[in-house]
Amino acid sequence: MKESCIREIVDAASNWGFFEVVNHGIPEQVLKCMKHEQKKVFHQPFLEKSQKNVLNLSPNSYRWGNPKATCLNQLSWSEAIHISLTDISKMNNTKYNNLRLAMEEFSNRAFSLAKHLAEILAGNLGLRSSYFEENCPPNSSYVRLNRYPPCPHSSKLQMFGLVPHTDSDFLSVVCQDQVGGLQLFKDGRWVAVKPNPKALVINVGDLFQALSNGVYKSIRHRVVASSGESERFSAAYFYCPNNDAKIESCSHRQTSLYRHFTFREYKSQIQKDVQDTGDKVGLPRFQTSIFL
């Protein structure tokens, strides 16, 4: 049974870059509480939640749309609170204490889940078992709370709650509600990820594609804006290494597809590309000459 489950995880990460997990260890009550509390934050007046010190977090933790968009296709019909795990403890405002507690519980459980899944995937590659223990401490990851309001224009224009992109981490752990809208790009078409109330969505990020030398796939995905009356909420945990962690492709099978880089270097390149073009380029910036 265990070996069969491992094979399914490896197969999904290799062919789809996405899979779902049940019996994941995060209590349903924690997820319900977090959704309830994030609703309270997002439903505050814009001027209040957009203040620099909202929730006592770092500047730009609250985000709406895509202020750096350079064309209509880069616009996002959504708002988010993006938080480094080192910042969660700063949320000492009594008004949002329940949200802080729920986020701490979610991130602790998601960390254990992501680490376990990463070690399973690494084992298939022959990587040393201590890699993630050494490079991914609990405080190097991020949590993102998302709200996608109904879009009155989506019936006439294709509007995105989140534009097509790949994630810049090893693994993402996503809790989505039952509204739907998440899609992944597979075999030349967009495929909807049907909400499952008992499952969490796991997707492979850029760092694992590079680390695995292309064995595991970081798939482009998006959220389509809803034209209905329901707003959509989700929460994502991004399993990241520390900034100085070296991402080095496994080359025991073939020539390395990506040059060595640090997570700091990767994030810096993404920020530069977004600043210059409004969009992320990602792994193509780090391909070796084999692609040229």
Coordinates of C-alpha atoms in Angstrom, one line a residue:
M1 CA 0.0 0.0 0.0
K2 CA 2.8 2.4 0.9
E3 CA 4.8 1.6 -2.2
S4 CA 1.8 2.0 -4.4
C5 CA 1.1 5.5 -2.9
I6 CA 4.7 6.5 -3.4
R7 CA 4.5 5.4 -7.1
E8 CA 1.3 7.5 -7.6
I9 CA 2.9 10.6 -6.0
V10 CA 6.0 10.3 -8.2
D11 CA 3.9 9.6 -11.3
A12 CA 1.7 12.6 -10.7
A13 CA 4.7 14.9 -10.0
S14 CA 6.4 13.7 -13.2
N15 CA 3.4 13.8 -15.6
W16 CA 1.1 16.4 -14.2
G17 CA 3.0 18.5 -11.6
F18 CA -0.2 18.4 -9.5
F19 CA -1.9 15.9 -7.2
E20 CA -4.3 15.8 -4.3
V21 CA -3.8 14.4 -0.8
V22 CA -6.4 13.2 1.7
N23 CA -5.7 12.3 5.3
H24 CA -3.1 15.1 5.2
G25 CA -2.9 15.8 8.9
I26 CA -4.4 19.4 8.9
P27 CA -7.7 19.3 10.9
E28 CA -10.8 20.5 9.1
Q29 CA -11.5 22.9 12.0
V30 CA -8.2 24.7 11.4
L31 CA -9.0 25.2 7.7
K32 CA -12.5 26.4 8.5
C33 CA -11.3 28.8 11.2
M34 CA -8.7 30.2 8.8
K35 CA -11.2 30.8 6.1
H36 CA -13.6 32.4 8.5
E37 CA -10.9 34.7 9.9
Q38 CA -9.5 35.7 6.5
K39 CA -12.9 36.6 5.3
K40 CA -13.1 39.1 8.2
V41 CA -9.8 40.7 7.1
F42 CA -10.7 40.9 3.4
H43 CA -14.1 42.3 4.1
Q44 CA -12.6 45.3 5.9
P45 CA -12.8 48.7 4.0
F46 CA -10.0 48.9 1.4
L47 CA -8.4 51.9 3.1
E48 CA -8.0 49.9 6.3
K49 CA -6.6 46.7 4.9
S50 CA -4.3 48.5 2.4
Q51 CA -2.5 50.4 5.2
K52 CA 1.2 49.7 5.5
N53 CA 0.9 48.3 8.9
V54 CA -2.1 46.1 8.3
L55 CA -2.0 43.1 10.8
N56 CA 1.4 44.6 11.9
L57 CA 3.0 42.9 8.9
S58 CA 5.8 44.0 6.6
P59 CA 4.9 46.6 3.9
N60 CA 3.3 45.2 0.8
S61 CA 2.0 42.1 2.6
Y62 CA -1.5 43.1 1.4
R63 CA -1.7 43.0 -2.4
W64 CA -4.5 43.6 -4.9
G65 CA -4.5 43.0 -8.6
N66 CA -1.1 43.4 -10.2
P67 CA 0.1 47.0 -9.9
K68 CA 3.1 46.1 -12.2
A69 CA 1.0 44.9 -15.1
T70 CA 2.0 46.2 -18.5
C71 CA -1.0 44.9 -20.5
L72 CA -4.6 43.7 -19.9
N73 CA -3.5 40.0 -19.9
Q74 CA -1.5 40.6 -16.8
L75 CA -4.3 42.0 -14.7
S76 CA -5.6 39.9 -11.7
W77 CA -9.1 40.2 -10.3
S78 CA -8.1 39.3 -6.8
E79 CA -6.6 40.4 -3.5
A80 CA -4.1 38.6 -1.2
I81 CA -2.2 38.7 2.0
H82 CA 1.3 37.2 1.4
I83 CA 3.2 36.5 4.6
S84 CA 6.6 35.2 5.5
L85 CA 6.4 32.7 8.3
T86 CA 8.8 35.0 10.3
D87 CA 6.1 37.6 10.2
I88 CA 3.2 35.6 11.6
S89 CA 4.2 36.1 15.2
K90 CA 4.0 39.9 14.6
M91 CA 0.2 39.6 14.2
N92 CA -0.3 40.4 17.8
N93 CA -3.4 42.6 17.2
T94 CA -6.2 41.2 19.4
K95 CA -8.7 41.7 16.6
Y96 CA -6.9 39.1 14.4
N97 CA -5.6 36.8 17.1
N98 CA -7.7 33.9 15.9
L99 CA -6.3 34.3 12.3
R100 CA -2.8 34.3 13.7
L101 CA -3.4 31.1 15.6
A102 CA -5.1 29.4 12.6
M103 CA -2.2 30.4 10.3
E104 CA 0.4 29.1 12.8
E105 CA -1.4 25.8 13.0
F106 CA -1.9 25.6 9.3
S107 CA 1.7 26.5 8.5
N108 CA 3.2 24.0 11.0
R109 CA 1.1 21.2 9.7
A110 CA 1.7 22.2 6.0
F111 CA 5.4 22.3 6.7
S112 CA 5.4 18.7 8.0
L113 CA 3.3 17.6 5.0
A114 CA 5.4 19.4 2.4
K115 CA 8.7 18.1 3.9
H116 CA 7.4 14.5 3.9
L117 CA 6.2 14.7 0.3
A118 CA 9.5 16.4 -0.8
E119 CA 11.5 13.6 0.8
I120 CA 9.4 11.0 -1.0
L121 CA 10.0 12.7 -4.3
A122 CA 13.7 13.2 -3.5
G123 CA 14.1 9.6 -2.6
N124 CA 13.0 8.6 -6.1
L125 CA 15.8 10.8 -7.5
G126 CA 18.5 9.3 -5.3
L127 CA 19.0 12.6 -3.4
R128 CA 20.5 12.5 0.1
S129 CA 17.7 12.3 2.7
S130 CA 19.1 15.3 4.6
Y131 CA 18.7 17.8 1.8
F132 CA 15.4 19.4 2.9
E133 CA 16.3 19.2 6.5
E134 CA 19.4 21.2 5.8
N135 CA 18.0 23.7 3.4
C136 CA 14.3 24.3 4.3
P137 CA 13.9 25.4 7.9
P138 CA 10.3 26.1 9.0
N139 CA 10.7 29.9 8.9
S140 CA 11.9 30.1 5.3
S141 CA 8.5 29.5 3.8
Y142 CA 5.5 31.7 3.0
V143 CA 1.7 31.6 3.4
R144 CA -0.7 33.4 1.1
L145 CA -4.4 34.1 1.7
N146 CA -6.4 34.8 -1.4
R147 CA -9.8 36.3 -2.1
Y148 CA -11.3 36.3 -5.6
P149 CA -14.4 38.5 -5.8
P150 CA -17.1 38.0 -8.5
C151 CA -16.1 39.7 -11.7
P152 CA -18.9 41.5 -13.6
H153 CA -16.7 41.6 -16.8
S154 CA -15.7 37.9 -17.0
S155 CA -18.8 37.0 -19.2
K156 CA -17.5 39.4 -21.9
L157 CA -13.8 39.2 -21.3
Q158 CA -11.6 36.4 -20.1
M159 CA -10.5 37.7 -16.7
F160 CA -8.1 36.0 -14.4
G161 CA -8.2 35.9 -10.6
L162 CA -4.6 34.8 -10.9
V163 CA -2.8 35.0 -14.2
P164 CA -1.0 31.9 -15.7
H165 CA 2.2 31.3 -13.8
T166 CA 4.4 28.7 -12.1
D167 CA 5.3 28.7 -8.4
S168 CA 8.8 29.7 -7.3
D169 CA 9.2 27.1 -4.6
F170 CA 9.7 23.3 -4.1
L171 CA 6.1 22.4 -3.4
S172 CA 2.8 24.3 -2.8
V173 CA 0.1 23.1 -0.4
V174 CA -3.2 24.7 -1.4
C175 CA -6.6 24.6 0.4
Q176 CA -9.3 25.8 -1.9
D177 CA -13.0 26.1 -1.2
Q178 CA -15.9 24.7 -3.3
V179 CA -16.3 27.6 -5.7
G180 CA -13.8 26.4 -8.2
G181 CA -11.7 28.3 -10.8
L182 CA -8.2 26.7 -10.4
Q183 CA -6.9 25.3 -13.8
L184 CA -3.6 23.8 -14.9
F185 CA -2.1 23.6 -18.4
K186 CA -1.7 20.1 -19.6
D187 CA -1.2 18.8 -23.2
G188 CA -2.0 22.1 -24.8
R189 CA -5.2 22.8 -23.0
W190 CA -6.4 24.1 -19.6
V191 CA -7.8 21.5 -17.2
A192 CA -10.0 22.5 -14.3
V193 CA -9.0 21.2 -10.8
K194 CA -12.4 20.1 -9.4
P195 CA -12.7 21.1 -5.7
N196 CA -12.6 18.2 -3.3
P197 CA -13.6 19.1 0.3
K198 CA -11.5 16.3 1.8
A199 CA -8.3 17.0 -0.2
L200 CA -5.5 19.5 -0.4
V201 CA -4.0 20.3 -3.8
I202 CA -0.2 19.9 -4.1
N203 CA 1.8 21.3 -7.0
V204 CA 5.4 21.1 -7.9
G205 CA 7.3 24.4 -8.1
D206 CA 10.2 25.7 -10.2
L207 CA 12.9 24.7 -7.6
F208 CA 11.9 21.0 -7.7
Q209 CA 11.8 21.0 -11.5
A210 CA 15.4 22.4 -11.5
L211 CA 16.5 20.1 -8.6
S212 CA 15.1 17.0 -10.4
N213 CA 16.7 18.0 -13.7
G214 CA 13.3 18.2 -15.3
V215 CA 11.9 14.9 -14.0
Y216 CA 9.2 16.7 -12.0
K217 CA 7.2 19.4 -13.7
S218 CA 6.4 22.9 -12.5
I219 CA 3.2 23.4 -14.5
R220 CA 1.6 26.7 -15.4
H221 CA -1.7 27.2 -13.7
R222 CA -4.2 30.0 -13.2
V223 CA -7.4 31.0 -11.5
V224 CA -10.3 32.0 -13.7
A225 CA -12.5 34.9 -12.4
S226 CA -16.1 34.0 -11.7
S227 CA -19.0 35.8 -13.2
G228 CA -21.4 34.4 -10.6
E229 CA -22.2 35.8 -7.2
S230 CA -19.9 33.7 -5.1
E231 CA -16.5 34.9 -4.0
R232 CA -13.7 32.4 -3.8
F233 CA -11.2 31.9 -1.0
S234 CA -8.0 29.9 -0.8
A235 CA -4.9 29.5 1.2
A236 CA -1.5 28.4 0.0
Y237 CA 1.7 27.3 1.8
F238 CA 4.9 27.7 -0.3
Y239 CA 7.6 25.3 0.8
C240 CA 10.8 27.3 0.2
P241 CA 14.5 27.0 1.2
N242 CA 16.6 29.6 2.9
N243 CA 18.0 32.3 0.6
D244 CA 21.5 30.8 0.4
A245 CA 20.3 27.3 -0.5
K246 CA 22.0 26.1 -3.7
I247 CA 19.7 24.5 -6.3
E248 CA 21.7 22.0 -8.2
S249 CA 20.2 19.7 -10.9
C250 CA 20.6 16.0 -10.4
S251 CA 23.0 15.1 -13.2
H252 CA 23.6 11.4 -12.6
R253 CA 21.1 10.6 -15.3
Q254 CA 21.9 13.1 -18.0
T255 CA 23.4 16.5 -18.7
S256 CA 22.2 19.2 -16.3
L257 CA 19.4 21.2 -17.8
Y258 CA 19.8 24.1 -15.4
R259 CA 22.9 25.9 -14.1
H260 CA 23.4 26.1 -10.3
F261 CA 21.8 29.0 -8.6
T262 CA 20.8 30.1 -5.1
F263 CA 17.2 30.9 -4.1
R264 CA 18.3 34.5 -3.4
E265 CA 19.5 34.7 -7.0
Y266 CA 16.3 33.2 -8.3
K267 CA 14.1 35.6 -6.4
S268 CA 16.2 38.6 -7.4
Q269 CA 15.9 37.6 -11.1
I270 CA 12.1 37.3 -10.8
Q271 CA 11.8 40.7 -9.2
K272 CA 13.8 42.2 -12.0
D273 CA 11.8 40.6 -14.7
V274 CA 8.5 41.6 -13.1
Q275 CA 9.7 45.2 -12.7
D276 CA 10.9 45.3 -16.3
T277 CA 8.1 43.4 -18.0
G278 CA 5.2 43.0 -15.5
D279 CA 5.6 39.2 -15.7
K280 CA 7.9 36.4 -14.4
V281 CA 10.2 34.5 -16.7
G282 CA 11.4 31.9 -14.2
L283 CA 13.4 28.8 -15.1
P284 CA 14.2 29.7 -18.7
R285 CA 16.6 32.3 -17.3
F286 CA 18.7 29.5 -15.7
Q287 CA 18.8 27.0 -18.6
T288 CA 22.1 25.7 -19.7
S289 CA 23.5 25.7 -23.2
I290 CA 21.9 22.4 -23.9
F291 CA 18.8 24.4 -24.8
L292 CA 20.6 26.9 -27.0

